[in-house]
Tab-separated table of C-alpha atoms in Angstrom:
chain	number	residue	atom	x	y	z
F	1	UNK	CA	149.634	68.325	19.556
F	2	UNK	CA	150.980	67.743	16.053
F	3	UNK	CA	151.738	71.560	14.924
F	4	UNK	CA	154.520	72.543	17.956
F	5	UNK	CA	156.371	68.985	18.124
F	6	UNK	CA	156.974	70.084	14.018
F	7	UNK	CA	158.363	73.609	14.900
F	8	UNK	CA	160.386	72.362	17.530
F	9	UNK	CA	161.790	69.815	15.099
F	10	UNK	CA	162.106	72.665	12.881
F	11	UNK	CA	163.845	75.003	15.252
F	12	UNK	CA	166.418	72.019	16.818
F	13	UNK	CA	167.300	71.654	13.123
F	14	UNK	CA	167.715	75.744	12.512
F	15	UNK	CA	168.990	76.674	15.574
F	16	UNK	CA	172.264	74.978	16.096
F	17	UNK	CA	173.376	76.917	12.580
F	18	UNK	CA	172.271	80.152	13.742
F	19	UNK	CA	173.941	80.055	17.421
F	20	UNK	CA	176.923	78.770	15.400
F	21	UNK	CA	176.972	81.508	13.191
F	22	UNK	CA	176.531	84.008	15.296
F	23	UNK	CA	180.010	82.747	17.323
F	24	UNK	CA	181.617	82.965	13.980
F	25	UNK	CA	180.810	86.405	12.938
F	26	UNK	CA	182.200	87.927	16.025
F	27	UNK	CA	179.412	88.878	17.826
F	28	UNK	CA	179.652	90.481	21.221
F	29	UNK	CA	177.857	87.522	22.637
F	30	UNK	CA	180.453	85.132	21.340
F	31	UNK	CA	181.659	84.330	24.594
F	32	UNK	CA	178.574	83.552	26.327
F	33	UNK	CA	176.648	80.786	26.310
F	34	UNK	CA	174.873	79.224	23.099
F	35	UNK	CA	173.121	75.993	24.262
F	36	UNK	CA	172.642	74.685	27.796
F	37	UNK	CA	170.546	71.333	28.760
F	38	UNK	CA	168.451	71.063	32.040
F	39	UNK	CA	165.927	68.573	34.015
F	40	UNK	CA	164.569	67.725	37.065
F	41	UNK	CA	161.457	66.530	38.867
F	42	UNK	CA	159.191	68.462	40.037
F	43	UNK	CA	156.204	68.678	42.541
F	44	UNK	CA	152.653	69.284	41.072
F	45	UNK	CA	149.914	70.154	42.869
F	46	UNK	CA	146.124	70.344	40.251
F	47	UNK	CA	143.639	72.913	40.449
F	48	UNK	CA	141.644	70.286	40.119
F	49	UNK	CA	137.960	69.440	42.029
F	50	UNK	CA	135.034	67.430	42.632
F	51	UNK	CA	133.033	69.908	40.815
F	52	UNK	CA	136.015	70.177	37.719
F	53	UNK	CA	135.183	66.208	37.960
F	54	UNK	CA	131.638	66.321	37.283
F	55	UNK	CA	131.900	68.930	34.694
F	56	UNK	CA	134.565	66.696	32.807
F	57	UNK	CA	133.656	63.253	33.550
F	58	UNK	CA	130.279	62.878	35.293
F	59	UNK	CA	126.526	61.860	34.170
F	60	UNK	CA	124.458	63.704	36.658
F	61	UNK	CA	124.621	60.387	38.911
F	62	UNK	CA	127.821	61.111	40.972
F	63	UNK	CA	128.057	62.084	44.328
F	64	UNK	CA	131.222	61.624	47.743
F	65	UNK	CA	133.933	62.720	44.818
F	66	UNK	CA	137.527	62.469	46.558
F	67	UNK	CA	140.452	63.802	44.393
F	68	UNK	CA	144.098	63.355	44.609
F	69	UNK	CA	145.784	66.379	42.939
F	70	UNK	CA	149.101	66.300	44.462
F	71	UNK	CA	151.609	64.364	42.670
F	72	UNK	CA	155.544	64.330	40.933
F	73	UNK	CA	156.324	65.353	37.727
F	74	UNK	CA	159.587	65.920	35.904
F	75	UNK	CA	160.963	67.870	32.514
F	76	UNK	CA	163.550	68.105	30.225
F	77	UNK	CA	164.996	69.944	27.629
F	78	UNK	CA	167.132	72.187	25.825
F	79	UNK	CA	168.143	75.903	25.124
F	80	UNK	CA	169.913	78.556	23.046
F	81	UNK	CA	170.708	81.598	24.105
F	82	UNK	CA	170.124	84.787	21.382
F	83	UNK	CA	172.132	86.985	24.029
F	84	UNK	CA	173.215	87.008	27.329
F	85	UNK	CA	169.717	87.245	28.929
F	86	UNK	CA	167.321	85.262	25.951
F	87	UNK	CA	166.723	81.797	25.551
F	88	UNK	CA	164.523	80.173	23.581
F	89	UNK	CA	163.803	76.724	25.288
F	90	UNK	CA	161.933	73.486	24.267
F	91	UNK	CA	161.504	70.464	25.928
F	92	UNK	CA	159.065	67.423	27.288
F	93	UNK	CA	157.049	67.862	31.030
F	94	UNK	CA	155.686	65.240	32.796
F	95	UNK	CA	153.339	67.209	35.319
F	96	UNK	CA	152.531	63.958	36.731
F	97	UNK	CA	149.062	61.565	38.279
F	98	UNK	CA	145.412	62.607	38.761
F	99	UNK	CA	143.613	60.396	40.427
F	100	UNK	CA	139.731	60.911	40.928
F	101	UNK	CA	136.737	58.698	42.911
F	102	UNK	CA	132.933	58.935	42.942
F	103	UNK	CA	130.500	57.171	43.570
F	104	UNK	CA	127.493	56.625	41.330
F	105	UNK	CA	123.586	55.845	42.308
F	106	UNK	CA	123.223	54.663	38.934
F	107	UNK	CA	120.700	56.908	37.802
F	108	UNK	CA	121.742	57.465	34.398
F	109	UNK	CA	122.416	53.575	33.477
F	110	UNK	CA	120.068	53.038	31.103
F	111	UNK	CA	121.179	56.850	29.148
F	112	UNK	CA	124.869	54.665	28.817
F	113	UNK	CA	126.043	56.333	32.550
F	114	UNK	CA	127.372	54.819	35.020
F	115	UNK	CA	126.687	52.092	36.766
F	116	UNK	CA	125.817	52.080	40.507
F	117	UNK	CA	128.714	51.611	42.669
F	118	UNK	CA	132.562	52.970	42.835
F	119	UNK	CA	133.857	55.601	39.882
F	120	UNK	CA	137.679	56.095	39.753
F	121	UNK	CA	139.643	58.026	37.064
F	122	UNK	CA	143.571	57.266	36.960
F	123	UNK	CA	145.285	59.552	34.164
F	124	UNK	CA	147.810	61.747	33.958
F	125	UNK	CA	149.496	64.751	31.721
F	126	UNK	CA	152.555	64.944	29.749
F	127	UNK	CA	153.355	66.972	26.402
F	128	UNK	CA	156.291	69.340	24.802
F	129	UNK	CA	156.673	73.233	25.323
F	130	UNK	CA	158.566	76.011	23.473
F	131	UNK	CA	158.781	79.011	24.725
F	132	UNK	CA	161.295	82.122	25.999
F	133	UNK	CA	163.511	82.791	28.864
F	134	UNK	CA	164.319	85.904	30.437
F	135	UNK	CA	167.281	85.631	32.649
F	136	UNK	CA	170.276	87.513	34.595
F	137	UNK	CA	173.877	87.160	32.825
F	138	UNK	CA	174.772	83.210	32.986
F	139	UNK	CA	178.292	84.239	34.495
F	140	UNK	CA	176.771	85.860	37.824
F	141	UNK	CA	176.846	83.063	40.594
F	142	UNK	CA	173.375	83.902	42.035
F	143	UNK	CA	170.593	84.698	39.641
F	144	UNK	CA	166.714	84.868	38.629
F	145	UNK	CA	164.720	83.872	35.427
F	146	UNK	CA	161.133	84.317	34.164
F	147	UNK	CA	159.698	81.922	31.448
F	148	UNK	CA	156.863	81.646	29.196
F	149	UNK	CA	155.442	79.500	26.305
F	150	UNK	CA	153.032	77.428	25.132
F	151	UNK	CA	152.682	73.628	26.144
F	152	UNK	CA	151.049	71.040	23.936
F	153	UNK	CA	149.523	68.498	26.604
F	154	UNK	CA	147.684	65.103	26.944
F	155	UNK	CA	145.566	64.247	29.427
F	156	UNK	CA	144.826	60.510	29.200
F	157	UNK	CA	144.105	57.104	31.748
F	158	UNK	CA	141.280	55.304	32.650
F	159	UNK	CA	137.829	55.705	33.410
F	160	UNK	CA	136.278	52.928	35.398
F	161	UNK	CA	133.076	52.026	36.958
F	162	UNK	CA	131.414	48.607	38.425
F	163	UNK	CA	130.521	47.099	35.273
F	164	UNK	CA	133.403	48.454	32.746
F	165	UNK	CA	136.626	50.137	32.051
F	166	UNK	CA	137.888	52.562	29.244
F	167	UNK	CA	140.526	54.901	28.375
F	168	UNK	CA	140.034	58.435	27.443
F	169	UNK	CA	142.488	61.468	26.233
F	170	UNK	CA	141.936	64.666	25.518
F	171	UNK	CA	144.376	67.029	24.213
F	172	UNK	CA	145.454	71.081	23.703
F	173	UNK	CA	147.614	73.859	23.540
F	174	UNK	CA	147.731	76.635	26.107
F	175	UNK	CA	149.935	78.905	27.925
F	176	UNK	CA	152.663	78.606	30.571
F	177	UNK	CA	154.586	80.887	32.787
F	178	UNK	CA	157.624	80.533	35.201
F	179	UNK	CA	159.622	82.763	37.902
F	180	UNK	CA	162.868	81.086	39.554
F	181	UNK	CA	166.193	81.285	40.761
F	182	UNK	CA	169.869	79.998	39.372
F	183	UNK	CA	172.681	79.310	41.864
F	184	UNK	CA	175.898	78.303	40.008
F	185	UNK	CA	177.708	75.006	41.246
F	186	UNK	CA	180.019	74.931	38.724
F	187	UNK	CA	181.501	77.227	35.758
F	188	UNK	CA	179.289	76.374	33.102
F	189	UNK	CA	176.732	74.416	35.598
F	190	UNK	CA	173.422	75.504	37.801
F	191	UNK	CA	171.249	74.224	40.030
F	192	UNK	CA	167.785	75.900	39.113
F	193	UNK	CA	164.481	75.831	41.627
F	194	UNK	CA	161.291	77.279	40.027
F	195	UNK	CA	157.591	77.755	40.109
F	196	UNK	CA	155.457	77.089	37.418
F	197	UNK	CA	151.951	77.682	36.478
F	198	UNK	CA	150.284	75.298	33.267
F	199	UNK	CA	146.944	75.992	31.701
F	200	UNK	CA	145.190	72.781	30.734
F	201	UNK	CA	141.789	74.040	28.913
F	202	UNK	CA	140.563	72.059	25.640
F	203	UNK	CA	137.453	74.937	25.884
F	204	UNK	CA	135.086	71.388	25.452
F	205	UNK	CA	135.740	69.075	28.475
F	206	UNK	CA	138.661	69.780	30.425
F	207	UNK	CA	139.333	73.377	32.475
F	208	UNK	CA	142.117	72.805	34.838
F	209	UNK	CA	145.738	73.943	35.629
F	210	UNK	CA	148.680	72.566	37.107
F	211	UNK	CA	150.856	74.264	39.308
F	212	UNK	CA	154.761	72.958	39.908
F	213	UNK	CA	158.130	73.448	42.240
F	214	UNK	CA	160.891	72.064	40.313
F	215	UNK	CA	164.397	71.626	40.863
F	216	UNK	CA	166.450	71.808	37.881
F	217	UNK	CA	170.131	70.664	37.044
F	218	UNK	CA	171.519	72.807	33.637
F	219	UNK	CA	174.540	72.201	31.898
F	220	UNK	CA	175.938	74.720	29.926
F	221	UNK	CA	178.020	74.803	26.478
């Protein structure tokens, strides 16, 4: 996660200058907008499973695995519009809880496994995105939007059996893509409800995505 938080440092710094100058030198977007803020929660639903589990977090010992995957999230964050249908956004999502249970026959104790009894996992994923969006003219009261990026994400909580307690996190960088729908409320304000689809794959010990219907407030500048 430490090479897109520094470009969107970077670009935050940059981009301000560049939308500025391109008001000043009388460009045919210069009326439009040039920066907008948004957020909003969100519902998440994981593609997330008892065998997904296993494969992540179990010793061979683990069997009744019960999963929660259907939690709130929310996101924020910030845009600048190139022309009157490009953004480039960047911002923070919360995609929300993952809970997980098991229980383990102990098998594997003595190999440093679990011990017998209850398994629960408690974690959840958060991280920062960049990416583009696609969208109708801002000044049309009804419109749509597709989005895409990349999102730098944490997965991290708890791992707990009978006997002991630890934390884990695990960490990458994958893709995202959006589809929505603006309604206007206000001149320069929207109310925005999308769908969103998050890969969460480290290619080593997590393979998951996260699914999301958010509702979005944006303010416009």
């Amino acid at each position: 996660m430490k090479l897109l938080p520094a470009m969107t440092f970077a670009t935050l710094v940059a981009l301000p200058n560049f939308v500025l100058a391109e008001h000043e030198s009388g460009s045919p977007y210069r009326g439009g907008p040039s920066m907008y803020v948004f957020g909003g929660l969100s519902a998440t639903e994981y593609d997330f499973e008892a065998s997904d589990f296993r494969y992540s977090f179990g010793d061979g010992s683990l069997s009744d695995v019960q999963i929660d995957n259907e939690t709130n999230g929310l996101r924020f964050g910030v845009g600048f519009g190139f022309s009157p249908e490009l953004a480039l956004e960047m911002g923070f999502v919360d995609l929300g809880k993952l809970t997980a249970s098991g229980v383990s026959d102990g098998s594997q104790v003595l190999n440093n496994g679990y011990s017998a009894g209850r398994v629960d996992m408690d974690a959840d994923v958060d991280g920062v995105f960049l990416g583009v969006k696609v969208h109708t003219p801002a000044h049309e009261p009804v419109g749509a939007y597709a989005r895409f990026g990349v999102y730098a994400w944490e997965f991290a909580g708890t791992l707990e059996d009978s006997s002991r307690s630890g934390k884990f996190s695990v960490e990458g960088t994958d893709p995202y893509i959006g589809i929505g729908l603006r309604f206007a409320v206000a001149r320069n304000a929207d109310i925005q409800i999308g769908y969103d689809h998050y890969v969460l794959d480290d290619d080593e010990s997590v393979n998951m995505s996260a699914n999301t219907l958010s509702a979005d407030f944006v303010l416009r500048f």
